[in-house]
mmCIF file of C-alpha atoms and ligand atoms in Angstrom:
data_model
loop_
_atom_site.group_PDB
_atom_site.id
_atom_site.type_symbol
_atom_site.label_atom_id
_atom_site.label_comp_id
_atom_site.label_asym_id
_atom_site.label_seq_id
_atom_site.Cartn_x
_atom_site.Cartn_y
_atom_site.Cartn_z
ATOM 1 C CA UNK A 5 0.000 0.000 0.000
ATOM 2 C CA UNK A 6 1.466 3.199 -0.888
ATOM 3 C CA UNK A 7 1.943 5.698 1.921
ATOM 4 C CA UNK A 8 1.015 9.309 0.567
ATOM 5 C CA UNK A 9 3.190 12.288 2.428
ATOM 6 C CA UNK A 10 -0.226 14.232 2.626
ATOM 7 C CA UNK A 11 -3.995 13.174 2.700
ATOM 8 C CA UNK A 12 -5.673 15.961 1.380
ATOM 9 C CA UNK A 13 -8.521 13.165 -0.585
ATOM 10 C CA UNK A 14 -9.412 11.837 3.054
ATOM 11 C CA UNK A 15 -9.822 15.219 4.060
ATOM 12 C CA UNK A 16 -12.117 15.721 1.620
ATOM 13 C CA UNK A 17 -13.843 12.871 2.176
ATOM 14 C CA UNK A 18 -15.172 13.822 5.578
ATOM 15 C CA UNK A 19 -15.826 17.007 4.934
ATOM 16 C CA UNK A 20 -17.198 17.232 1.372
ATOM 17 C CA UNK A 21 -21.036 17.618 1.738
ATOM 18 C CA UNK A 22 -19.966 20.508 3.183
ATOM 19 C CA UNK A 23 -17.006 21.449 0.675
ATOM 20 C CA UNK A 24 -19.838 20.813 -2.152
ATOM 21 C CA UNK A 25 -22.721 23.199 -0.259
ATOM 22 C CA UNK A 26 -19.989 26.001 0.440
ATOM 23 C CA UNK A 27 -18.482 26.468 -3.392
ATOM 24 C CA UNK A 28 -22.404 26.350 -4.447
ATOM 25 C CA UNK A 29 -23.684 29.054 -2.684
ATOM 26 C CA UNK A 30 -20.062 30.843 -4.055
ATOM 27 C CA UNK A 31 -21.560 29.804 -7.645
ATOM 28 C CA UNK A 32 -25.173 30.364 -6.793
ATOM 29 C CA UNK A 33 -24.413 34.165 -5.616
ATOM 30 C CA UNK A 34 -21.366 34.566 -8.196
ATOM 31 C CA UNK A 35 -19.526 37.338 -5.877
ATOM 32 C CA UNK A 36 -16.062 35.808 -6.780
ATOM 33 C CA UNK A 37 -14.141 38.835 -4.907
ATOM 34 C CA UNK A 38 -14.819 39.881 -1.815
ATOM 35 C CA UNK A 39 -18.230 37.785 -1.270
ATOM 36 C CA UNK A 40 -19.437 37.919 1.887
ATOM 37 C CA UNK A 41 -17.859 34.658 2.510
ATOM 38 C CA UNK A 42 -14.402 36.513 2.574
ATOM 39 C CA UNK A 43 -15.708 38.381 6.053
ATOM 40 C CA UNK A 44 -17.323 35.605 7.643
ATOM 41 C CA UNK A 45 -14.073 33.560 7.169
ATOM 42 C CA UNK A 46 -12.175 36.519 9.147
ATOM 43 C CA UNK A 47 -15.159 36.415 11.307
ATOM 44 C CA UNK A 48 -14.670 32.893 12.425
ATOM 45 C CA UNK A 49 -10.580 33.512 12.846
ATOM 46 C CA UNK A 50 -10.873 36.208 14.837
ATOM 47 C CA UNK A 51 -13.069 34.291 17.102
ATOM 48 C CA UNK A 52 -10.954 31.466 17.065
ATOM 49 C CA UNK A 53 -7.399 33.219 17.563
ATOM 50 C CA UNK A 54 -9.292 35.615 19.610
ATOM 51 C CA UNK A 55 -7.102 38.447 17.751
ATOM 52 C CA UNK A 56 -9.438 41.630 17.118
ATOM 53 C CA UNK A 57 -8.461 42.303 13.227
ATOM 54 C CA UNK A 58 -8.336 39.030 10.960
ATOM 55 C CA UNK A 59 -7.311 40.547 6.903
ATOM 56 C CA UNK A 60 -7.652 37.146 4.703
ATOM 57 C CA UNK A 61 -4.833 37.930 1.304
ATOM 58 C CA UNK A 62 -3.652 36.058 -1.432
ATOM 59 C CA UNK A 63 -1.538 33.939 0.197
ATOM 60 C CA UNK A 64 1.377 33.596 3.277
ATOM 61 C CA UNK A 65 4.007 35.485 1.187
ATOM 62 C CA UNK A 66 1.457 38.163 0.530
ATOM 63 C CA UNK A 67 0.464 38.728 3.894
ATOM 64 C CA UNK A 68 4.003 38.512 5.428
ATOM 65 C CA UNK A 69 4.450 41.410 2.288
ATOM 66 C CA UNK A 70 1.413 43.092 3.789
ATOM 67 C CA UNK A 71 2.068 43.560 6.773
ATOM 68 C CA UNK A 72 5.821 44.656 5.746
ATOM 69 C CA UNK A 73 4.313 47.251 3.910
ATOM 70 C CA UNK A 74 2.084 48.176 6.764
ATOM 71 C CA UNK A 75 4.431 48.705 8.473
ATOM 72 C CA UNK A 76 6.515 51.455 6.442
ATOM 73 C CA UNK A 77 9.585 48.938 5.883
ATOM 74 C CA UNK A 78 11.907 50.071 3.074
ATOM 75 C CA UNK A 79 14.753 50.477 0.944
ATOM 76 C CA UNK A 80 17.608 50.612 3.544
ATOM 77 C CA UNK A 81 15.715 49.301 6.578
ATOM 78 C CA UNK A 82 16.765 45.922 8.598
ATOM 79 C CA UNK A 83 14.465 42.983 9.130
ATOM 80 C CA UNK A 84 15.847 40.210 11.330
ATOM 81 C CA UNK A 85 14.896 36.439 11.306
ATOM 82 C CA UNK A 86 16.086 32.915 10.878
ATOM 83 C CA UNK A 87 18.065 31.836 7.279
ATOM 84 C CA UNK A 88 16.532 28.525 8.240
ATOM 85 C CA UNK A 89 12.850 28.708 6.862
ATOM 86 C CA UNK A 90 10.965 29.399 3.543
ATOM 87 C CA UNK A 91 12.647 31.326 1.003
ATOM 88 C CA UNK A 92 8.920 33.733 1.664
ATOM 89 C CA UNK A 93 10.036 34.817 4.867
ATOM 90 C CA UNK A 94 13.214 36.478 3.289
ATOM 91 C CA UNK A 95 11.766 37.119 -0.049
ATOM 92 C CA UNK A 96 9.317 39.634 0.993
ATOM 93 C CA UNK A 97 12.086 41.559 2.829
ATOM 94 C CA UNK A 98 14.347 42.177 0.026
ATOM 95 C CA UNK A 99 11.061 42.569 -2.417
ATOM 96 C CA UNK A 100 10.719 45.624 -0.534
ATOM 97 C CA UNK A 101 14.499 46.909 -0.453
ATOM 98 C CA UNK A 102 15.081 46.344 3.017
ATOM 99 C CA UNK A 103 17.928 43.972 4.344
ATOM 100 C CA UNK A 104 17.128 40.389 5.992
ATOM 101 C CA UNK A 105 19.619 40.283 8.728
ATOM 102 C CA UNK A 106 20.164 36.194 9.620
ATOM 103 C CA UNK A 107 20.120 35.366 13.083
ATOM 104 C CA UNK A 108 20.804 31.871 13.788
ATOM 105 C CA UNK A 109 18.544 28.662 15.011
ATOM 106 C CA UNK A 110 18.380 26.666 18.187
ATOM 107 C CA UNK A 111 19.259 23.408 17.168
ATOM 108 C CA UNK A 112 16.801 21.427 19.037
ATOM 109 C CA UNK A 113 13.846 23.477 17.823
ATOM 110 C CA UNK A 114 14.856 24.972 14.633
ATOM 111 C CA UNK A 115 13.609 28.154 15.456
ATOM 112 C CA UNK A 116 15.585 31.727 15.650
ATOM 113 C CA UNK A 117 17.758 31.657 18.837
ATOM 114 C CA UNK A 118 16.390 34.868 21.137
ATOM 115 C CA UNK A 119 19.559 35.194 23.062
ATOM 116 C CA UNK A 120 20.961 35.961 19.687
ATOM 117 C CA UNK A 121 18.660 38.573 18.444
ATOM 118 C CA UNK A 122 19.985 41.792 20.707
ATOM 119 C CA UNK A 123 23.057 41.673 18.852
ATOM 120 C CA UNK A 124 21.674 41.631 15.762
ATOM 121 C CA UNK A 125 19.237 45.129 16.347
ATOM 122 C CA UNK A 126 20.821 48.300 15.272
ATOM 123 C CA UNK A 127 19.472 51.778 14.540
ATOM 124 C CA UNK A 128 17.706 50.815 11.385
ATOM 125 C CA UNK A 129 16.083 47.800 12.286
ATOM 126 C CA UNK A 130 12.556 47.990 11.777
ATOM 127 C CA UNK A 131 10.848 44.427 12.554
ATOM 128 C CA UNK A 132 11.828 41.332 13.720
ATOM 129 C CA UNK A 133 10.330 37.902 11.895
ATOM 130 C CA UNK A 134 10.130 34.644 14.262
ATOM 131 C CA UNK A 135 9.061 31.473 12.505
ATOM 132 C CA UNK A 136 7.052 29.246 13.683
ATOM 133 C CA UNK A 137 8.702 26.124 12.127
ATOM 134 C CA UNK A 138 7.327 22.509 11.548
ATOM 135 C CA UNK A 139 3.980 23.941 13.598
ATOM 136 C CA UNK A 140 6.119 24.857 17.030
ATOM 137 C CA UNK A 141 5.829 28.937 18.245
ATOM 138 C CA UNK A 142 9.146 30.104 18.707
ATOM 139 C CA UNK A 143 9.744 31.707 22.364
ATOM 140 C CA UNK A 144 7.793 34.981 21.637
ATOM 141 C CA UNK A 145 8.058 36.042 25.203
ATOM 142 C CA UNK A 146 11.500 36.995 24.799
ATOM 143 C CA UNK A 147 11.329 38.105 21.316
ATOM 144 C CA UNK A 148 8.795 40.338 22.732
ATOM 145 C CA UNK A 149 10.536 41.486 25.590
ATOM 146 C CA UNK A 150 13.806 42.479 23.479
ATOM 147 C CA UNK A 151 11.771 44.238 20.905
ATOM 148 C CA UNK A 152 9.997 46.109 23.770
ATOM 149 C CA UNK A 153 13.084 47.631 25.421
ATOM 150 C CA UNK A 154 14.508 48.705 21.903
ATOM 151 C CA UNK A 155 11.970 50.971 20.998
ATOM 152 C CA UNK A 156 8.926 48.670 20.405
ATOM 153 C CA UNK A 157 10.447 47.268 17.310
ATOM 154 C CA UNK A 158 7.168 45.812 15.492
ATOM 155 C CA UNK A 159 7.320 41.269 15.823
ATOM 156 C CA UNK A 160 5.664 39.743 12.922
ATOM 157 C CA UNK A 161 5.093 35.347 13.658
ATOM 158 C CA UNK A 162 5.523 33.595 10.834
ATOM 159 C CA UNK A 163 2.991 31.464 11.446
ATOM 160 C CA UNK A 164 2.637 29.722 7.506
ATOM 161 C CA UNK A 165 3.111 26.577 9.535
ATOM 162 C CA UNK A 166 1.509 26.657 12.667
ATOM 163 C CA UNK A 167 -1.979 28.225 12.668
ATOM 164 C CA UNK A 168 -3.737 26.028 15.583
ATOM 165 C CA UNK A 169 -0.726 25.515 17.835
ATOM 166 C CA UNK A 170 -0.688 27.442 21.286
ATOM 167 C CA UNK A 171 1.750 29.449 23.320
ATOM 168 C CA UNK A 172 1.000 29.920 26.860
ATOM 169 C CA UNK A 173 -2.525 29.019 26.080
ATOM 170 C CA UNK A 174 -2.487 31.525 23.136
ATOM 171 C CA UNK A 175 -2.746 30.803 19.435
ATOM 172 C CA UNK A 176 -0.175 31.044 16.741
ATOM 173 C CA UNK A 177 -1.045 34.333 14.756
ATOM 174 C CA UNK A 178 -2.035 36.164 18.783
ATOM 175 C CA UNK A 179 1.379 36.253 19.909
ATOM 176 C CA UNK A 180 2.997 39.857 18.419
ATOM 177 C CA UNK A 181 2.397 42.624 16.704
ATOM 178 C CA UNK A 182 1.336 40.656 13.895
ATOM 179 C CA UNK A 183 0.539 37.417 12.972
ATOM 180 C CA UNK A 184 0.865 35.780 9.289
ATOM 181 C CA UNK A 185 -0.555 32.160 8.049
ATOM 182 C CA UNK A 186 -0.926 30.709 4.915
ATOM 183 C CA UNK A 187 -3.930 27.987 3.683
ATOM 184 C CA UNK A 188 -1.424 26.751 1.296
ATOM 185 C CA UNK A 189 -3.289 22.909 0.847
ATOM 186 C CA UNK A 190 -0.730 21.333 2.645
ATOM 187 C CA UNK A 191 -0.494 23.386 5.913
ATOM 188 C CA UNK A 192 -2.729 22.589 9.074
ATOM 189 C CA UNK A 193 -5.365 24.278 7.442
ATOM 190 C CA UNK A 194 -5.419 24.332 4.003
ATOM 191 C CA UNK A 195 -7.808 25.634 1.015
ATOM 192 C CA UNK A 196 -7.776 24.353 -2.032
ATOM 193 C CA UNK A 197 -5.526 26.481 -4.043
ATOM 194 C CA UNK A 198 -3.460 29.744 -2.518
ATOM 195 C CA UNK A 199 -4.615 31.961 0.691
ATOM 196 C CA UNK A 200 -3.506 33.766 3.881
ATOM 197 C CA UNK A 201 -4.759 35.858 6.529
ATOM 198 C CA UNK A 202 -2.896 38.486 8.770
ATOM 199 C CA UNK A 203 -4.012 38.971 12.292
ATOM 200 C CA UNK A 204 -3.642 42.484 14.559
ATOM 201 C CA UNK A 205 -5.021 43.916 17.657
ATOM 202 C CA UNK A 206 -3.858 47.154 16.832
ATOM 203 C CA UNK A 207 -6.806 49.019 14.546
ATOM 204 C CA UNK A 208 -4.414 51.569 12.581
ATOM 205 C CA UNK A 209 -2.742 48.851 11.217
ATOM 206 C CA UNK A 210 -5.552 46.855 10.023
ATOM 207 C CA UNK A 211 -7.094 49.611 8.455
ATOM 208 C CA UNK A 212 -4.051 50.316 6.631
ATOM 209 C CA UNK A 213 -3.386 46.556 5.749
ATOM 210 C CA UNK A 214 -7.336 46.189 4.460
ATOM 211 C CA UNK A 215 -5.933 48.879 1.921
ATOM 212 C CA UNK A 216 -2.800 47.475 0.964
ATOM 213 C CA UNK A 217 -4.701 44.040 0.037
ATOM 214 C CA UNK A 218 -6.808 46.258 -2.602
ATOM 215 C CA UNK A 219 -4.263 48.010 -4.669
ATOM 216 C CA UNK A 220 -3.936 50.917 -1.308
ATOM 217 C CA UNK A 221 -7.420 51.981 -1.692
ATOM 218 C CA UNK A 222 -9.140 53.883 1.181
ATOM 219 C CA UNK A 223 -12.361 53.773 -0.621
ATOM 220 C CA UNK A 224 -13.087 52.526 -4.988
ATOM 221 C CA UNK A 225 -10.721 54.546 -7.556
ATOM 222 C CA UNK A 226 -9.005 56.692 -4.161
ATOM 223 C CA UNK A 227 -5.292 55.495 -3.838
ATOM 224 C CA UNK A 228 -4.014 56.772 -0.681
ATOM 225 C CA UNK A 229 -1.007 54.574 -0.620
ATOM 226 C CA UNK A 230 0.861 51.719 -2.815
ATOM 227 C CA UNK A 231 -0.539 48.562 -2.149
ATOM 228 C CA UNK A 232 -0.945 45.168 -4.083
ATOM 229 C CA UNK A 233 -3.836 42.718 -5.768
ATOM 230 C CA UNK A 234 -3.598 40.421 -2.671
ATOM 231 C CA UNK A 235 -7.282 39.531 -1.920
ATOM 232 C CA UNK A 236 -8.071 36.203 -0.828
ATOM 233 C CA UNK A 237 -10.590 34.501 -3.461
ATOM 234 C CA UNK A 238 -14.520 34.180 -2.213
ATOM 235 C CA UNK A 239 -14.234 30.264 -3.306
ATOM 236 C CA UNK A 240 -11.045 29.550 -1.033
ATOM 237 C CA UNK A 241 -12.283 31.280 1.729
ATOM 238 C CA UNK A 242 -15.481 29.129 0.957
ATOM 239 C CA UNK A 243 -13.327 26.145 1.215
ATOM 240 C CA UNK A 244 -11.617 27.041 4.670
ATOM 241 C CA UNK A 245 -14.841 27.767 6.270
ATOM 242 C CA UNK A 246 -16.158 24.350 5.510
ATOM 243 C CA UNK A 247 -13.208 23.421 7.141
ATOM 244 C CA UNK A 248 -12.767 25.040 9.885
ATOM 245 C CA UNK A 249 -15.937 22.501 11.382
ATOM 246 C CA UNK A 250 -13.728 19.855 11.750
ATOM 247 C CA UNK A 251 -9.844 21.906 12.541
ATOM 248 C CA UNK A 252 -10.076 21.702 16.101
ATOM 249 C CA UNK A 253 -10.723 17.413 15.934
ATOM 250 C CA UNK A 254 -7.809 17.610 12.689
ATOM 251 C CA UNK A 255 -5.508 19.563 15.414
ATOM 252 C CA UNK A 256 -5.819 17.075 17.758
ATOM 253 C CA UNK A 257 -5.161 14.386 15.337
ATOM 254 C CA UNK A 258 -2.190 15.714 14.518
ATOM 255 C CA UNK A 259 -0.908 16.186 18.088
ATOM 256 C CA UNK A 260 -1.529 12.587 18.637
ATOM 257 C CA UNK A 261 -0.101 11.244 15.278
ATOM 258 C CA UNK A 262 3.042 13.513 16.441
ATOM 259 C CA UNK A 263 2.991 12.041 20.230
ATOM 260 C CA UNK A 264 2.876 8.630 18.584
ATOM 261 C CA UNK A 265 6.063 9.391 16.538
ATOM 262 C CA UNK A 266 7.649 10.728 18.951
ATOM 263 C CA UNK A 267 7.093 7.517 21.306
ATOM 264 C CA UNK A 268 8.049 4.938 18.226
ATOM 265 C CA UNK A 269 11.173 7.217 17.442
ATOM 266 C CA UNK A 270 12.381 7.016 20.611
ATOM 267 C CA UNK A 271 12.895 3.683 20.745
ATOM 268 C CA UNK A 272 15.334 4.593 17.541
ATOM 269 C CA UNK A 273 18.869 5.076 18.252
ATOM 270 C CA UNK A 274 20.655 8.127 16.211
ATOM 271 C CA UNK A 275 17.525 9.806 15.625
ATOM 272 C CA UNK A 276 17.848 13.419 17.292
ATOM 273 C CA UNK A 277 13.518 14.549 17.592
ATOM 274 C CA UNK A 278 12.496 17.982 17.810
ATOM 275 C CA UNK A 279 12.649 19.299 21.304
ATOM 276 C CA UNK A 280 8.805 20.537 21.944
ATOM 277 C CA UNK A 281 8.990 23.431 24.824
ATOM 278 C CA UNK A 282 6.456 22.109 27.437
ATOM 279 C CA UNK A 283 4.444 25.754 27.469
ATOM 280 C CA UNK A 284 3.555 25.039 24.483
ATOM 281 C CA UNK A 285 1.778 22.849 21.709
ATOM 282 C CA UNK A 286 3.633 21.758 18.094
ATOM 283 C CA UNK A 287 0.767 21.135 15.269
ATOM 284 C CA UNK A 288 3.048 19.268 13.370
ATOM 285 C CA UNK A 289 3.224 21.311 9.779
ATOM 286 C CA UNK A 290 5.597 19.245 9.053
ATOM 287 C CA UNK A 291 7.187 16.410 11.436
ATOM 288 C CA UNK A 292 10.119 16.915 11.028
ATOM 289 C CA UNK A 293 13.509 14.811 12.481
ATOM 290 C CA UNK A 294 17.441 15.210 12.204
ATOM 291 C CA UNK A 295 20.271 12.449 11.617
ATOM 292 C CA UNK A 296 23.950 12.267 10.708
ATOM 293 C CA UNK A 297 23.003 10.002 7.251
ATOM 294 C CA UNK A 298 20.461 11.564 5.910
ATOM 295 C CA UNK A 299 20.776 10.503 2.346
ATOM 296 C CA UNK A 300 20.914 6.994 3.054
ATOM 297 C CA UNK A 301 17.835 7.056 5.130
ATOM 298 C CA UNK A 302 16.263 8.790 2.700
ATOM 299 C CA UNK A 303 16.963 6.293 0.091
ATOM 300 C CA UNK A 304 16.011 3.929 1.846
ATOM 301 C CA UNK A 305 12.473 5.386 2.607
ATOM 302 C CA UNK A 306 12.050 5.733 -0.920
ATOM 303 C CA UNK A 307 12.771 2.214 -1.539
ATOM 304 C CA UNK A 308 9.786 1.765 0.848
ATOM 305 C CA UNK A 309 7.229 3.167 -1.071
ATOM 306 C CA UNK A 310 7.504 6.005 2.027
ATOM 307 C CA UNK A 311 7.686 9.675 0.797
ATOM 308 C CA UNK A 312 9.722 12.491 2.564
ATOM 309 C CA UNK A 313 10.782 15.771 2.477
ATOM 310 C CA UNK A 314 13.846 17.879 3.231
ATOM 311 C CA UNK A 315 12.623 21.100 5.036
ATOM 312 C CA UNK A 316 15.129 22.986 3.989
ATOM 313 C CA UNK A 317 18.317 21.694 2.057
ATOM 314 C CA UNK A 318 19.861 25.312 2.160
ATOM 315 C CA UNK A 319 19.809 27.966 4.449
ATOM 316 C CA UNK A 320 18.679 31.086 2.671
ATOM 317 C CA UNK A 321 22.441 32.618 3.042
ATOM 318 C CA UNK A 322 22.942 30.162 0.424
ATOM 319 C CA UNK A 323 20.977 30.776 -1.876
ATOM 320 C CA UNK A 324 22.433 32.291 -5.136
ATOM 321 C CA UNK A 325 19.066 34.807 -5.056
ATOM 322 C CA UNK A 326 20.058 36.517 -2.003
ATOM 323 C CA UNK A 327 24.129 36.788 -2.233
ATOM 324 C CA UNK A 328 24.718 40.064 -1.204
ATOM 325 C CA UNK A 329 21.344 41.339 0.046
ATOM 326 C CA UNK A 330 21.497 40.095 3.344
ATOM 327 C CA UNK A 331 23.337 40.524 6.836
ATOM 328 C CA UNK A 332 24.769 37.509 8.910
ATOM 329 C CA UNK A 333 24.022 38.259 12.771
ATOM 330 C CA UNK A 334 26.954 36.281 14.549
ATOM 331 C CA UNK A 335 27.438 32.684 12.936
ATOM 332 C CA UNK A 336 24.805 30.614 11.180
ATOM 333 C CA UNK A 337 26.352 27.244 11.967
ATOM 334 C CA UNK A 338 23.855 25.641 13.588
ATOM 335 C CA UNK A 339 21.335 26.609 10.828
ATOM 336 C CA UNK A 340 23.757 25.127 8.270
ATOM 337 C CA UNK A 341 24.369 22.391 10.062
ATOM 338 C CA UNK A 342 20.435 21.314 10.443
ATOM 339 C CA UNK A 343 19.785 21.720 7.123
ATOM 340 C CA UNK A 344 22.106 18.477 6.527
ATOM 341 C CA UNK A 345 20.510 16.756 9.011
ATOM 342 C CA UNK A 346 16.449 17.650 8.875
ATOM 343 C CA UNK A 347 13.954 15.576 6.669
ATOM 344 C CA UNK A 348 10.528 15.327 7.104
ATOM 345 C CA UNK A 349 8.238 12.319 7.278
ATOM 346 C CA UNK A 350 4.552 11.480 5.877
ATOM 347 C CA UNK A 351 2.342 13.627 8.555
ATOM 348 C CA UNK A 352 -1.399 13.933 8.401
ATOM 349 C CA UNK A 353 -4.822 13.974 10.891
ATOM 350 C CA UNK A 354 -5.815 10.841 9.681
ATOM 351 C CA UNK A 355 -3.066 8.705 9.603
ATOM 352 C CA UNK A 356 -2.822 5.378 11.786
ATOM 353 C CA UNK A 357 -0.555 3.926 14.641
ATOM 354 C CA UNK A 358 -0.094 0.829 11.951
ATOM 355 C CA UNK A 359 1.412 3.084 9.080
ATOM 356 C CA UNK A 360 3.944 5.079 11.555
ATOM 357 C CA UNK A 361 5.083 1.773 13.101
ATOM 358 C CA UNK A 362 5.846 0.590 9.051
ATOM 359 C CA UNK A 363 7.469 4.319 8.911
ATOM 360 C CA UNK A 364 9.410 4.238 11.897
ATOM 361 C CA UNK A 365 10.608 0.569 11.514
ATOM 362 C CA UNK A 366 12.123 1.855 7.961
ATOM 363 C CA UNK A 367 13.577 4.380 9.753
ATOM 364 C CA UNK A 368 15.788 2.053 12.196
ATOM 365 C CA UNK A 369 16.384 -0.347 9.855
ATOM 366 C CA UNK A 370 18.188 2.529 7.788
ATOM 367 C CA UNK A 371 20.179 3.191 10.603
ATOM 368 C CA UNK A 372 20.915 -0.071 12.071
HETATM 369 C C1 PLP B 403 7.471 29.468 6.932
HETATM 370 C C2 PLP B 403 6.683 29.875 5.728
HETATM 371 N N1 PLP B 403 6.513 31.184 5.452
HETATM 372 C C3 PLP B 403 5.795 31.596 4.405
HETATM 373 C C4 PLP B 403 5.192 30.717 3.542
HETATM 374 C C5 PLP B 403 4.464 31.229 2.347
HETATM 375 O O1 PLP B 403 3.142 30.835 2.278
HETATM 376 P P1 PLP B 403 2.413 30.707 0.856
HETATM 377 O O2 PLP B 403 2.943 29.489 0.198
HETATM 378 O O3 PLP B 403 0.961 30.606 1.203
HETATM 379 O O4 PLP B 403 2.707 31.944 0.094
HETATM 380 C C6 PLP B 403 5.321 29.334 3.790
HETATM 381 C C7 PLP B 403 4.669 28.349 2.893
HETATM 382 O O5 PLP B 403 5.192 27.380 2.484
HETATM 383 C C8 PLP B 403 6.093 28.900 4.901
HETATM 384 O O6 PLP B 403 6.256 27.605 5.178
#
């Protein structure tokens, strides 16, 4: 039986009476952009993140561009975060002139280091970027904290991978100034094509970041400021909302597929897990392990029949895109060093205890 690295079909399975009822009242009322779906979606998020201001956009990169943009960053400027994450986290920076300044990882999380960051601020830094990687908050308290006492530099979460994990008993996206997801199919809660929201308490910037999304209008044809096409379409919002009934039962699958992983892998020697911090919860974007052979383990998966991923090969500093638009913060040795080491096995709500044990006994046979 092939293993598939995603279910998105099951998904769709359970839910799809209500998939089917949602995109036909889209194509019975035919108000493809900004249907009145698109506010009851932000509706529902702000209720569930319990964040005032929920702006749905285009997609993760978008709103992580948004709310950039909101926030007056430009040509010049400094915007720190990790080298070890999605090339949109860094992309949006330098679309916008400004200068990613890499600050390295913890190794046992994967996400930026805070007792590195205060080294890294100078006097043009104007936001800092966390990620939330594999579906794990980073430690926002003291991102927070150091941000605070430097002039309330503006924290945007990266949260493209983690919408539905807590912090403290908080959601992802209600941590910072702002919060940024994506409903990219594959992440915790997916549509069925490309969307995002942004989240903010703070009313000024909402405003602002409702006119960004539609080309920086305050009201039709009256341009205030520069903005971008980045509305999220009716039919995908459509699509999360039908959703969202079952995301709370999907989150808890996942934490349980994830605690059952983590008990099978530790019976595996040479396996190093991600450390989850015990304030808070990990929603599994991706699960996501490190060892010293990668390659062969990988090969050896694939011989299987058992997909995987490497999230990521190359830490952004690498990339030949970005040589000489960016800042290094300190060392990024530990970042390069995970990114030999990290690959990511099949991780879903629905799959079952007898599929993991067939995963994770490929695993330690690989490294026998
Ligand atoms: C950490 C991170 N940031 C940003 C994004 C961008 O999201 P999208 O693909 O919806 O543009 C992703 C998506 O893969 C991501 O994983």
């Amino acid at each position: 039986m092939t293993i598939p690295f995603i279910d998105l079909q099951q998904q769709f399975r359970l839910l799809e009476p209500s998939i089917r009822a949602r995109i036909d009242a889209v194509l019975a009322h035919g108000q493809y952009i900004m249907g009145p779906e698109v506010r009851e979606l932000e509706e529902s998020l702000e209720i569930y993140t319990k964040v005032k201001h929920c702006v749905t956009v285009a997609s993760g990169t978008e709103a992580l561009l948004i709310g950039l943009m909101a926030l007056g960053v430009g040509p010049g400027d400094e915007v720190i975060t990790t080298p070890f994450t999605f090339v949109a986290t860094a992309e949006v920076i330098a679309l916008l002139g400004a200068v990613p300044v890499f600050v390295d990882v913890q190794p046992d999380t994967c996400n930026v280091d805070p007792t590195l960051i205060e080294a890294a601020i100078t006097p043009r830094t104007r936001a800092i970027i966390p990620v939330s990687l594999y579906g794990q908050v980073s430690d926002m308290d003291e991102i927070n904290a150091i941000a605070a006492k430097h002039g309330k530099i503006p924290v945007i979460e990266d949260a493209a991978q983690s919408f539905g994990a807590t912090y403290k008993g908080r959601k992802s996206c209600n941590l910072s100034t702002i919060g940024c997801t994506s409903f990219f199919p594959s992440k915790p809660l997916g549509c069925y094509g490309d969307g995002g929201a942004i989240f903010t308490n703070d009313d000024a910037l909402a405003k602002t970041m409702r006119e960004i999304r539609v080309h920086g209008q305050e009201r039709r044809y009256y341009h205030t400021r520069i903005g971008v096409g980045g509305r999220m379409d009716t039919l995908q919002c459509a699509v999360v909302l039908a959703k969202l009934e079952r995301f709370d039962a999907d989150i808890c699958q996942r934490i349980e597929a994830g605690e059952r992983y983590r008990r099978l892998l530790d019976e595996v020697p040479r396996v190093q897990q991600l450390a989850v911090r015990g304030d808070r919860t990990c929603v599994w974007g991706q699960f996501t392990v490190q060892v010293e052979n990668r390659d062969a383990v990988l090969d050896r998966l694939t011989d299987a029949g058992i997909p995987t991923a490497v999230h990521y090969p190359m830490p952004l500093h690498r990339q030949p895109a970005y040589e000489g638009l960016y800042r290094i913060s300190g060392t990024l040795e530990r970042s390069e060093r995970v990114a030999t080491r990290v690959f990511s096995l099949p991780m879903y709500p629905s799959i079952d205890a007898q599929t993991q044990v067939r995963i994770v006994n490929e695993v330690a046979g690989a490294l026998a």
